[in-house]
Tab-separated table of C-alpha atoms and ligand atoms in Angstrom:
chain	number	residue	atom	x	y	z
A	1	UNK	CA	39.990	26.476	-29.924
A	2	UNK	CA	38.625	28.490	-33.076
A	3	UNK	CA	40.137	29.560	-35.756
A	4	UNK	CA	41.072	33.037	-36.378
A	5	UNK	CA	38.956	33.248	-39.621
A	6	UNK	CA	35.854	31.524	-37.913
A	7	UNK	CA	35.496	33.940	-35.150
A	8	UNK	CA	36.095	36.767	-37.578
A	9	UNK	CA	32.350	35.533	-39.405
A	10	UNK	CA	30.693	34.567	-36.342
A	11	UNK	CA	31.581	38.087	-35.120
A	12	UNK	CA	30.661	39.495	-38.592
A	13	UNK	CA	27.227	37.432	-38.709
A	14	UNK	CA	25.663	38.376	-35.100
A	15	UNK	CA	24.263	41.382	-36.433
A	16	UNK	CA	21.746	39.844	-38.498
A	17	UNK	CA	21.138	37.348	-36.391
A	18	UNK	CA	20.675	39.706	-33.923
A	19	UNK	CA	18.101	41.139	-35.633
A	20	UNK	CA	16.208	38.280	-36.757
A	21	UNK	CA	16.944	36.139	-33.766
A	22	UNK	CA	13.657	36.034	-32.323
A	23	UNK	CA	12.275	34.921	-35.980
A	24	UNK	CA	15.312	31.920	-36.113
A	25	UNK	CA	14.710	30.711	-33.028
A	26	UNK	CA	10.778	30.788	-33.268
A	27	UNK	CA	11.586	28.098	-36.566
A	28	UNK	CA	14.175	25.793	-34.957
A	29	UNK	CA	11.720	25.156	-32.178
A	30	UNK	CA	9.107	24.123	-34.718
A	31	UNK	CA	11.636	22.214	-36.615
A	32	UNK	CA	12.959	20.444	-33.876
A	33	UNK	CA	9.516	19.689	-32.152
A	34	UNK	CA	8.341	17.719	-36.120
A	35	UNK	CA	12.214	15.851	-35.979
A	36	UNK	CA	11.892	15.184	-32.064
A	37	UNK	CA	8.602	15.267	-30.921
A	38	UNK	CA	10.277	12.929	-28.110
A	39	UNK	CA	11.947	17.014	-26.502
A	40	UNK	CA	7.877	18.019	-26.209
A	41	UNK	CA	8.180	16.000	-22.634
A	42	UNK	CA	11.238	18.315	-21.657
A	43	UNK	CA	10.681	21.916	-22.756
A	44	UNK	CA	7.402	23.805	-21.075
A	45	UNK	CA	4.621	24.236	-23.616
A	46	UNK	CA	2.769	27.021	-22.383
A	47	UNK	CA	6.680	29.072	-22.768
A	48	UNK	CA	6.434	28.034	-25.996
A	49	UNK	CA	2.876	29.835	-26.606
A	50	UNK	CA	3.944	33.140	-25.218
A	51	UNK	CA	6.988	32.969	-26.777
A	52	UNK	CA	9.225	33.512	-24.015
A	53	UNK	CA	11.485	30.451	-24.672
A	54	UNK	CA	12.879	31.368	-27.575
A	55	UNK	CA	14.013	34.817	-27.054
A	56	UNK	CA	15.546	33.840	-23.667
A	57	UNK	CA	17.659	30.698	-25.972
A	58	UNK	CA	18.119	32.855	-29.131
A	59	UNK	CA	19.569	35.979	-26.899
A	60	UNK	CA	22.295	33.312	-25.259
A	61	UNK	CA	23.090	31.938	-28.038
A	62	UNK	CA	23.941	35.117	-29.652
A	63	UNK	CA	25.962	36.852	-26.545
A	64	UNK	CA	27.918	33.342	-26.103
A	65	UNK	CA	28.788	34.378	-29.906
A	66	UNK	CA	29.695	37.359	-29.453
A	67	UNK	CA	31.981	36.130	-26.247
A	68	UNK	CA	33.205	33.702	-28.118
A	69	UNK	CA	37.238	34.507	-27.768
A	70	UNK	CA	36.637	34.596	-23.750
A	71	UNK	CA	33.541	32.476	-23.055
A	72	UNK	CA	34.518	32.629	-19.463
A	73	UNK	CA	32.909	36.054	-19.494
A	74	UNK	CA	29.689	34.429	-19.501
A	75	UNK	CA	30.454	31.911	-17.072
A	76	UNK	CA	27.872	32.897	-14.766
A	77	UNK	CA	24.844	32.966	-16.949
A	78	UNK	CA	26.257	29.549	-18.610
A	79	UNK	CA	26.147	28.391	-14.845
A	80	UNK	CA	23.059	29.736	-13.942
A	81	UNK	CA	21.139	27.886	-17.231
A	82	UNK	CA	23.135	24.593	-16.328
A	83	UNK	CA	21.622	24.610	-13.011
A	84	UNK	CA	18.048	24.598	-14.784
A	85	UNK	CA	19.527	22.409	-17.366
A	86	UNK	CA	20.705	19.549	-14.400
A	87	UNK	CA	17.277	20.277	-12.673
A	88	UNK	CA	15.289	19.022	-15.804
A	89	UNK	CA	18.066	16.171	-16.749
A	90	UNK	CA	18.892	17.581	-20.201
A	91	UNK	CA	21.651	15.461	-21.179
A	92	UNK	CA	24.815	15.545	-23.471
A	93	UNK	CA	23.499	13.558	-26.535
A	94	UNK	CA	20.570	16.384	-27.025
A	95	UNK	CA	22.864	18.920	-27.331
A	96	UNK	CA	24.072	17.919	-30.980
A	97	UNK	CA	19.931	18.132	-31.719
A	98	UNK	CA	19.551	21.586	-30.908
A	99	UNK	CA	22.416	22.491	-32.854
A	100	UNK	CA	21.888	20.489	-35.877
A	101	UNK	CA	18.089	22.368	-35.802
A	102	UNK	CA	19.380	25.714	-35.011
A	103	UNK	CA	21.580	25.821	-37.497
A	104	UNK	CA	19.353	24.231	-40.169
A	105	UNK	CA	16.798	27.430	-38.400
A	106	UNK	CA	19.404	29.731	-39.404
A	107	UNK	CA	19.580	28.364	-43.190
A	108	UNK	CA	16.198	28.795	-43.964
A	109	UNK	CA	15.487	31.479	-42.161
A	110	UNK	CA	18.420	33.489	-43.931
A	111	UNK	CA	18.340	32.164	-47.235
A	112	UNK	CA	21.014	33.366	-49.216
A	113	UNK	CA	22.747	35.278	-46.360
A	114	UNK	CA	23.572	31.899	-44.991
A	115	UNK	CA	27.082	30.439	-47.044
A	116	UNK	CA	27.940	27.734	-46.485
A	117	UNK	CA	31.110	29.946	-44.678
A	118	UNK	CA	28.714	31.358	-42.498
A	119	UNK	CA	26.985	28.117	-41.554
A	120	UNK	CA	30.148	26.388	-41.048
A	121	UNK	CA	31.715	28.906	-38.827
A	122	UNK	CA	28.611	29.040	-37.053
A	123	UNK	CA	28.472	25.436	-36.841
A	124	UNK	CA	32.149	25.287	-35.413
A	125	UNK	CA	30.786	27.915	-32.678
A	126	UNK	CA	27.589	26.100	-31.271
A	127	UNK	CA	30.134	23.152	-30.915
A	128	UNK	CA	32.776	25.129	-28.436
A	129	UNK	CA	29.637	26.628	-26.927
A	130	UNK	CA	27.864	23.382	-26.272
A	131	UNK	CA	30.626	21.625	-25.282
A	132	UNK	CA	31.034	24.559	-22.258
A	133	UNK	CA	27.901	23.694	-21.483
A	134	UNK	CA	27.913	19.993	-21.063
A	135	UNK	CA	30.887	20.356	-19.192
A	136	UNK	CA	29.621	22.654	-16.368
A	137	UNK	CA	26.458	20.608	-16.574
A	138	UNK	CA	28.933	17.464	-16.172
A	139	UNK	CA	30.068	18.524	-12.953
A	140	UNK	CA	26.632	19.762	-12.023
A	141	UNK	CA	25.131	16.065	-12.178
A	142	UNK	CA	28.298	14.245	-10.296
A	143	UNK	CA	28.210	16.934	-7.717
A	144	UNK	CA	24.213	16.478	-6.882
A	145	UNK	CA	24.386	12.814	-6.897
A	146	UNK	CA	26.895	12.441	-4.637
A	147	UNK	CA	26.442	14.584	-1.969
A	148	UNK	CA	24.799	13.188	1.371
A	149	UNK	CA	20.902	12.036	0.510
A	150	UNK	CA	21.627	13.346	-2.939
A	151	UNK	CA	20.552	11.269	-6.287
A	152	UNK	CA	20.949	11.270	-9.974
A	153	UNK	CA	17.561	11.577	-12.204
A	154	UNK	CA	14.188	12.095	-10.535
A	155	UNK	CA	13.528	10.185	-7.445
A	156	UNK	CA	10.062	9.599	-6.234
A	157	UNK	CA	8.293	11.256	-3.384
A	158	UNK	CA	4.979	10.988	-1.766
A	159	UNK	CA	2.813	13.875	-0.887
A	160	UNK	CA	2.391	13.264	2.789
A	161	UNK	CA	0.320	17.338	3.398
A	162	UNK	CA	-1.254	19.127	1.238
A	163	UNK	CA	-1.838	22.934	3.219
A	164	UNK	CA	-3.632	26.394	2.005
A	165	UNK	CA	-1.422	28.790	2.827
A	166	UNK	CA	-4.062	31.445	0.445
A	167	UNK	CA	-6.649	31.526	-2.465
A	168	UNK	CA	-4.238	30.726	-4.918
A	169	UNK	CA	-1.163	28.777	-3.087
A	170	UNK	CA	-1.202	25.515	-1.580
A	171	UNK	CA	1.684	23.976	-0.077
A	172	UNK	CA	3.142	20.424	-0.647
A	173	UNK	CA	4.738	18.127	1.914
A	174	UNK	CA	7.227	15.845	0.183
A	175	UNK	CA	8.732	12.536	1.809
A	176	UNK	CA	11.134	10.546	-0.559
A	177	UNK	CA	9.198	7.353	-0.698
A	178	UNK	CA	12.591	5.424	0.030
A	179	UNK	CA	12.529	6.651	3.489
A	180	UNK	CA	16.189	7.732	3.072
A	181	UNK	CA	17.952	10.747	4.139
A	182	UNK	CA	17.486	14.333	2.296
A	183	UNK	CA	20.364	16.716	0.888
A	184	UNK	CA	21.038	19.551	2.344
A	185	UNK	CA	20.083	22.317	0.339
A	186	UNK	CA	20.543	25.652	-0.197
A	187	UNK	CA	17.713	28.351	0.676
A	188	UNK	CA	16.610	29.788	-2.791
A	189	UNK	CA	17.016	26.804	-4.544
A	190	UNK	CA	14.473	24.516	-6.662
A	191	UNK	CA	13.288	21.005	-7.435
A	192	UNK	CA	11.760	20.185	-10.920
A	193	UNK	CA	8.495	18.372	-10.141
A	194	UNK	CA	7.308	15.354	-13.440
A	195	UNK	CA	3.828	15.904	-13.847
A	196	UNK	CA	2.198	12.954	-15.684
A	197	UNK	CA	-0.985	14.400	-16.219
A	198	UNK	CA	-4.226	11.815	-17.592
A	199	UNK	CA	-4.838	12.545	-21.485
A	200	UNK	CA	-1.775	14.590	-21.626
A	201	UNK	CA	0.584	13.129	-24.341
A	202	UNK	CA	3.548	14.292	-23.138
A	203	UNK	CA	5.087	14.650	-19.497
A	204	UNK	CA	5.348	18.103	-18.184
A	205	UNK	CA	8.238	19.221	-16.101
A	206	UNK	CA	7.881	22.590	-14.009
A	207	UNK	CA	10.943	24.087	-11.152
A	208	UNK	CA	9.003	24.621	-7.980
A	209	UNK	CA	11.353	26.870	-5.315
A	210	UNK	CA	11.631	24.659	-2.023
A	211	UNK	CA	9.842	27.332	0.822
A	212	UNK	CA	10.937	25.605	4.113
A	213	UNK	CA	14.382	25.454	5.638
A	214	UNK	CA	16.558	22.421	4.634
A	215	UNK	CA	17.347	19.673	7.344
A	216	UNK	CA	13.941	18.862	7.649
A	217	UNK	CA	13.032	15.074	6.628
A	218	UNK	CA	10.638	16.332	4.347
A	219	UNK	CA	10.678	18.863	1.124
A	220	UNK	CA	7.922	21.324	0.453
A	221	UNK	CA	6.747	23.438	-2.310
A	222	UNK	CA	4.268	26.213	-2.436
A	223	UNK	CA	2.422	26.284	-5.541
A	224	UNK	CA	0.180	29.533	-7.042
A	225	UNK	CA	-2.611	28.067	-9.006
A	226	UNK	CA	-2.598	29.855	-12.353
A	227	UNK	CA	-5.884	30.238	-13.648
A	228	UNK	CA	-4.738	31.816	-16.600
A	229	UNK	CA	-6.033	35.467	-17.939
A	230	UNK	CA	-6.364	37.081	-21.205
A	231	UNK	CA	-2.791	37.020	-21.832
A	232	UNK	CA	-1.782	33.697	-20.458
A	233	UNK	CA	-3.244	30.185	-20.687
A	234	UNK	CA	-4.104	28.532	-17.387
A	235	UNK	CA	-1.157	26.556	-15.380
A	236	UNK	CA	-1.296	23.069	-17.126
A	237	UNK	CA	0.670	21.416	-14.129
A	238	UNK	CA	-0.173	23.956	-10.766
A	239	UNK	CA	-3.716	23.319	-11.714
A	240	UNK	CA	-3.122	19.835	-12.136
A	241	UNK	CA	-1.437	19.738	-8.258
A	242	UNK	CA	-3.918	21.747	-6.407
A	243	UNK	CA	-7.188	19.570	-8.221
A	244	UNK	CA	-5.768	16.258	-8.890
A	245	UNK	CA	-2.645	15.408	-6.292
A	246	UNK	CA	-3.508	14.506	-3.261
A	247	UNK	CA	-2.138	13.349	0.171
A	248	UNK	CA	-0.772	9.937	-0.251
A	249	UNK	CA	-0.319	10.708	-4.565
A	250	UNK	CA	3.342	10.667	-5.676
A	251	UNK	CA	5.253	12.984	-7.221
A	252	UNK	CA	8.847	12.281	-8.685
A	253	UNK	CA	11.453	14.995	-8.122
A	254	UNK	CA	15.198	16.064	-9.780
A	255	UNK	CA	17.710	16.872	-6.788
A	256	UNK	CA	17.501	21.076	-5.857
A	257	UNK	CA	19.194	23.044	-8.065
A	258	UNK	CA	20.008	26.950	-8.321
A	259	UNK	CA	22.352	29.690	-8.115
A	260	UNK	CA	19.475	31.846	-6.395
A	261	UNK	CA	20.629	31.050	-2.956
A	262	UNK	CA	21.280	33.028	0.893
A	263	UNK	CA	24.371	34.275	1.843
A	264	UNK	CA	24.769	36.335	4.815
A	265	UNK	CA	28.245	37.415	4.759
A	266	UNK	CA	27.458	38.146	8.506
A	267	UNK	CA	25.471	40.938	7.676
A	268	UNK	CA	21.737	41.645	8.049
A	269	UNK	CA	19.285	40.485	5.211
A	270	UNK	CA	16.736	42.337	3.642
A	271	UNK	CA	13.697	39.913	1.813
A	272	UNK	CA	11.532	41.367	-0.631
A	273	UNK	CA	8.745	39.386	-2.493
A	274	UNK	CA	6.113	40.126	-4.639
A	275	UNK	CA	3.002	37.822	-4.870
A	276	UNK	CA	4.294	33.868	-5.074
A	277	UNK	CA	7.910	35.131	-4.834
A	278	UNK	CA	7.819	34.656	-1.525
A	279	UNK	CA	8.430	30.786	-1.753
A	280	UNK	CA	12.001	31.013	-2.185
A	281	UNK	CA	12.580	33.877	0.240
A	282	UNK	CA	10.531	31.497	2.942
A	283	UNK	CA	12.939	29.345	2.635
A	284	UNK	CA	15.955	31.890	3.220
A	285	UNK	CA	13.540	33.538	6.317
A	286	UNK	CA	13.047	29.821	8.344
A	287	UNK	CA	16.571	29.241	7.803
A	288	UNK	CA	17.585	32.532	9.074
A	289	UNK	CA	15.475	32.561	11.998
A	290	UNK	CA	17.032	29.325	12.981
A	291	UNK	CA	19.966	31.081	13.536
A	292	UNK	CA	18.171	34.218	15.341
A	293	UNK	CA	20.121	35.896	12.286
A	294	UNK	CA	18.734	39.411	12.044
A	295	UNK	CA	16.250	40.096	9.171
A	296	UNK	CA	13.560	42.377	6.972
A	297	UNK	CA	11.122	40.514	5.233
A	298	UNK	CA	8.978	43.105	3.063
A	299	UNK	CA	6.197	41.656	1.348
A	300	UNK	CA	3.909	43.091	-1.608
A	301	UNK	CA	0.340	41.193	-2.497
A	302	UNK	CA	-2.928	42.015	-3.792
A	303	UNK	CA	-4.444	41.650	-1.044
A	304	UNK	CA	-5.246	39.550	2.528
A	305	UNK	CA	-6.974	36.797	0.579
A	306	UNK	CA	-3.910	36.367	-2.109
A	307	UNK	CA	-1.361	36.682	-0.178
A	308	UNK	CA	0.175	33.434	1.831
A	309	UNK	CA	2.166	32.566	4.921
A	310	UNK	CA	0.804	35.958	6.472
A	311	UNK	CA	-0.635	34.549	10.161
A	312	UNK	CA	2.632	32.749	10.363
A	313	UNK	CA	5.040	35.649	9.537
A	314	UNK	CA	3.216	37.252	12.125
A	315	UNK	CA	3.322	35.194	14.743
A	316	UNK	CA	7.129	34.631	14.105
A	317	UNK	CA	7.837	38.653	13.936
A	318	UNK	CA	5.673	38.874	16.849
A	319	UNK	CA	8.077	36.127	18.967
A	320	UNK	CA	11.075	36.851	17.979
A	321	UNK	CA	13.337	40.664	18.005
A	322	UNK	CA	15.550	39.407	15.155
A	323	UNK	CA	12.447	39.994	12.608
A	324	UNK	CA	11.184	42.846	11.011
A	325	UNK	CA	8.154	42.092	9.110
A	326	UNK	CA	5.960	44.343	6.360
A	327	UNK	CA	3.218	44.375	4.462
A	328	UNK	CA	2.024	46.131	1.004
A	329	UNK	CA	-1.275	45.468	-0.264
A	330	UNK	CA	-2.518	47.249	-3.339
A	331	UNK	CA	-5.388	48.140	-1.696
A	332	UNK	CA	-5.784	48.948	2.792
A	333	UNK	CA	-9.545	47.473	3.404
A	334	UNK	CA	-11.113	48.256	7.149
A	335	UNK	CA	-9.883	45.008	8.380
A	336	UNK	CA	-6.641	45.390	7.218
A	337	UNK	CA	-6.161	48.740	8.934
A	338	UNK	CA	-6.084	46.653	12.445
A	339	UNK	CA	-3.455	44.670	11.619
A	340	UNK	CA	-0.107	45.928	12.148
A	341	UNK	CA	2.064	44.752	9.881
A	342	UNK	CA	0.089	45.958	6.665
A	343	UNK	CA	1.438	48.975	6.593
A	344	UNK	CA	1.187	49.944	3.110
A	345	UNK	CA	-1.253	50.597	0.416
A	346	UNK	CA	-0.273	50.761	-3.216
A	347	UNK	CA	3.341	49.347	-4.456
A	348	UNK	CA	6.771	49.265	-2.635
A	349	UNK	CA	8.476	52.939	-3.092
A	350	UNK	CA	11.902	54.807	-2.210
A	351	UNK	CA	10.711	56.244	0.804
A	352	UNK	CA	9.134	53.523	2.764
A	353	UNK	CA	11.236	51.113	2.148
A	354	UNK	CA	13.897	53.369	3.074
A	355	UNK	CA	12.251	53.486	6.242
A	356	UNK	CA	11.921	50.079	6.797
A	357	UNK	CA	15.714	48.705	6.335
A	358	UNK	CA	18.559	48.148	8.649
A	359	UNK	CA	20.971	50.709	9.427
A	360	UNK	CA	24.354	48.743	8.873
A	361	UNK	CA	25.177	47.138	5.498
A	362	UNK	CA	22.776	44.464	4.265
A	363	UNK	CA	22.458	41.869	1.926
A	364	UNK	CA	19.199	42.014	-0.401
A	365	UNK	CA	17.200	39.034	-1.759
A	366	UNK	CA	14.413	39.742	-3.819
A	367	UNK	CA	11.660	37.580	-6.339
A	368	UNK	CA	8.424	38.322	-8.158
A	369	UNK	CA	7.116	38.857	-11.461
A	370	UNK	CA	8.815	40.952	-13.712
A	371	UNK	CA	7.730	44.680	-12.991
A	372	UNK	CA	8.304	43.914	-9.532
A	373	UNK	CA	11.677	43.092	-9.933
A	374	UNK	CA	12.157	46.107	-12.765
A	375	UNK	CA	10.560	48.787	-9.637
A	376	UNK	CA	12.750	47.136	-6.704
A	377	UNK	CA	15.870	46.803	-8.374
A	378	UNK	CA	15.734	50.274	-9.245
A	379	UNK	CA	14.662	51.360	-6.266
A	380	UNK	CA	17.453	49.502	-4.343
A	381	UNK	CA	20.317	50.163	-6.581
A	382	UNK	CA	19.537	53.763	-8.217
A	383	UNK	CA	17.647	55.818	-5.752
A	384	UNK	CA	18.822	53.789	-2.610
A	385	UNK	CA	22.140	53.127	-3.992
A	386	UNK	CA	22.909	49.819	-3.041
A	387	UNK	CA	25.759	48.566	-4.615
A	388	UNK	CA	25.003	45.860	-6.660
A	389	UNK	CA	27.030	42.611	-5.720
A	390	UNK	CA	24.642	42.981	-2.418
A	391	UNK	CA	21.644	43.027	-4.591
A	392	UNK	CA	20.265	39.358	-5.969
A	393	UNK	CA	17.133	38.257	-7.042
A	394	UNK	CA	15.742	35.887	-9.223
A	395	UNK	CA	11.830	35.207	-11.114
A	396	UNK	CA	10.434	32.686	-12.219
A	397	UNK	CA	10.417	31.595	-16.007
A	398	UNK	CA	13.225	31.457	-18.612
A	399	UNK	CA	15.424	34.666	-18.244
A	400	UNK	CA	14.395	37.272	-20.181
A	401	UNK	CA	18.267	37.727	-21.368
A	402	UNK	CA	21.617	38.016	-20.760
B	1	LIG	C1	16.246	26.628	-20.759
B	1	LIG	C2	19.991	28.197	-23.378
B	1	LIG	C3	20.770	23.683	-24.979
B	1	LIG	C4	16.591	22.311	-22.954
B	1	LIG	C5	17.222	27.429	-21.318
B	1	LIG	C6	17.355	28.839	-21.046
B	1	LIG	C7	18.393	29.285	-21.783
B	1	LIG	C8	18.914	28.156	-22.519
B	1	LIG	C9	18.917	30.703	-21.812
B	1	LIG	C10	16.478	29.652	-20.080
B	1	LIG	C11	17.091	29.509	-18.713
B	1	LIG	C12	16.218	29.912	-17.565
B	1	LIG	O1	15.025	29.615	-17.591
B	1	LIG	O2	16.733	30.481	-16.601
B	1	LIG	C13	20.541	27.113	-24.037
B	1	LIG	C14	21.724	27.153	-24.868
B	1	LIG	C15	21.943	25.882	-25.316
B	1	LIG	C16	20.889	25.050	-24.762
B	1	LIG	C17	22.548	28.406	-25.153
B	1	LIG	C18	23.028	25.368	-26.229
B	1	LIG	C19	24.280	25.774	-26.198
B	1	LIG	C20	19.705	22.913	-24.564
B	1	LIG	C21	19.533	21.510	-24.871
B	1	LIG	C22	18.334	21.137	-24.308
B	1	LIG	C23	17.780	22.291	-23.640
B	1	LIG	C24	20.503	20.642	-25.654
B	1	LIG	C25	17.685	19.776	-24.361
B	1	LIG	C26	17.137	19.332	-25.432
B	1	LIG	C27	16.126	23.386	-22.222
B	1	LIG	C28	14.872	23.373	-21.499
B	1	LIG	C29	14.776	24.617	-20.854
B	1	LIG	C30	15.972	25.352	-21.200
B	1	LIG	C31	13.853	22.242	-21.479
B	1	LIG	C32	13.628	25.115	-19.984
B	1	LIG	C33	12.807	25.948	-20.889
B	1	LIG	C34	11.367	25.891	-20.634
B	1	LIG	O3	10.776	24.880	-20.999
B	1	LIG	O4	10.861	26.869	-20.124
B	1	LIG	N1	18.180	27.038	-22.202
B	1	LIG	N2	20.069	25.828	-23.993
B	1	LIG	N3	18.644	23.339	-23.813
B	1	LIG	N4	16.754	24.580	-22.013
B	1	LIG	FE1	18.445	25.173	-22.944
């Protein structure tokens, strides 16, 4: 436990570093990537360029702070960046690292604001904060290692299919090369996939959603080639799958982790995707029609040629009166129009999806990029009024905050 006096100067501190997180955090990566160049084989690069990294670590740093007498308010979010933690093996030793850089970070980017008070107290506060942490994370690694066909560290896998499922995605068929059994995951959760890519210096790590029902004796992974835009650089690693791996290439995997995952609660489920969120939501959708469970699946792409898994959503919609399939393209071409589950033109709204859902109670899973999951969420909870604790969704790349 803190003292008294301690938690009085965090509290009195986060202000400022509130305001100049972004700017602290932006230093202690570069300060930690010229002590340990060794953590450039751990943390994703191409967050690093765009910057999204460090707000997402500098924001939960600074809300742990500010939870600091009753860190089991933030016991959800701690649990939900352990499970990415486990999935890319950080470990306890790198913990005192970050802290030693962040807090050095904080020094120099304060100057004289920083006592040595303030960096003490501080100091005192990464530790409790850390240690909550490693502890959840603790229990995260024992608990995936010894579960049926579970493992500790990454365990190799061959890629025994590689599939087009559109332009951009291409599925992966995993077998562990042991030949040994697979855990039984949950639907929504993730692998981390090691990329060691020719006259790359460092390894790359990148979480892949698993899109197939568990209890098969294989994994798979459907990747979206980024080619990369004005904004973004290219995908380093899902352009380094879909051109260099191929069948019979291995691939070495952490055990699936994730707090993204199906529960029924015995009522209906609604899916939502936009563009490559569908992966995890595939994997909900198999497992659910497994189990003739009833369910929506809604799902928003660009267009025909973009958008995967579409002939055999149809086909299972068409077999089976427990689905409910639909389609939003941004834009309705000729061929299109004779196909009957586009039904949409333009993005998800209020009304039709209103139309679309079950009458009784539902649960609602939905993933995509960022505005996608802004418009839906608001859609589903403010002018559909969905409560919230049936509302979950999840997109990919470090959370934006707390
Ligand atoms: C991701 C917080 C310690 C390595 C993240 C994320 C947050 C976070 C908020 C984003 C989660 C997401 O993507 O959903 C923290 C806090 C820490 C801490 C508050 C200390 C108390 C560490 C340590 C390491 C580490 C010790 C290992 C050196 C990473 C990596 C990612 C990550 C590699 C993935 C980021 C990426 O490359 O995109 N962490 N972290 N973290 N963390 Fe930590």
């Amino acid at each position: 436990t803190l003292d008294p006096q301690v938690i009085e100067i965090v509290k009195a501190t986060a202000p400022i570093l509130e305001e100049r997180g972004t700017e602290i955090t932006k230093h202690f990566y570069k300060r930690m990537f010229s002590n340990n160049p060794e953590l450039l084989n751990i943390f994703n690069h191409t967050h690093q360029k765009i910057g999204r990294q460090p707000q997402a670590l500098a924001n939960s740093v600074l809300a742990a702070a500010k939870n600091i007498e009753q860190l089991e308010n933030i016991l959800p979010v701690v649990k939900q960046i352990a499970h990415k933690h486990r999935s890319l093996q950080v470990k306890p030793e790198q913990y005192p690292i970050v802290g030693e850089n962040l807090l050095g970070a904080m020094k120099e980017v304060l100057g004289e604001a920083a006592t040595d008070e303030v960096i003490n107290a501080w100091e005192e506060a990464y530790g409790v904060i850390a240690q909550v942490f490693i502890d959840v994370e603790q229990e995260m690694y024992e608990e995936a290692a010894k579960m049926e066909g579970g493992w500790y560290g990454f365990r190799p896998f061959v890629i025994d299919k590689k599939v087009k499922e559109s332009d951009v995605i291409t599925s992966f068929y995993l077998r562990p090369t042991d030949g040994k059994e697979l855990p039984q995951f949950q639907p929504g959760q993730y692998v981390t996939v090691k990329a060691e890519i020719p006259g790359e210096e460092y390894l790359h790590l990148r979480q892949y959603s698993l899109s197939d029902a568990p209890g098969k004796d294989y994994f798979r992974i459907s990747v979206k080639r980024e080619d990369g835009s004005e904004e973004y650089p290219p995908g380093v690693v899902s352009t380094f799958l879909h051109e260099k791996m191929n069948e019979g290439d291995i691939l070495e995997l952490t055990a699936p982790a994730g707090d993204f995952v199906l529960q029924t609660n015995n009522k209906p489920v609604v899916l939502i995707s936009g563009g490559v969120g569908l992966t995890p939501l595939m994997s909900m959708f198999n497992t659910l029609i497994e189990e003739d469970h009833p369910v929506t699946f809604i799902q928003a792409a660009q267009n025909r040629h973009l958008h995967a898994f579409h002939d055999y959503t149809s086909k299972v919609a068409n077999e089976k009166d427990t689905v409910s399939y639909h389609v939003c393209y941004d834009r309705v071409t000729e061929e299109d129009k004779k196909d009957p589950y586009v039904q949409k033109e333009g993005r998800i709204d209020a009304e039709w999806l209103q139309s679309l859902l079950p009458s009784e109670e539902a649960e609602y899973y939905f993933c995509g990029p960022v505005p996608f999951l802004k418009a839906t969420n608001q859609i589903l909870t403010e002018e559909l009024n969905i409560p919230s604790e049936r509302v979950h969704f999840e997109f990919f790349g470090p959370a934006a905050s707390l």
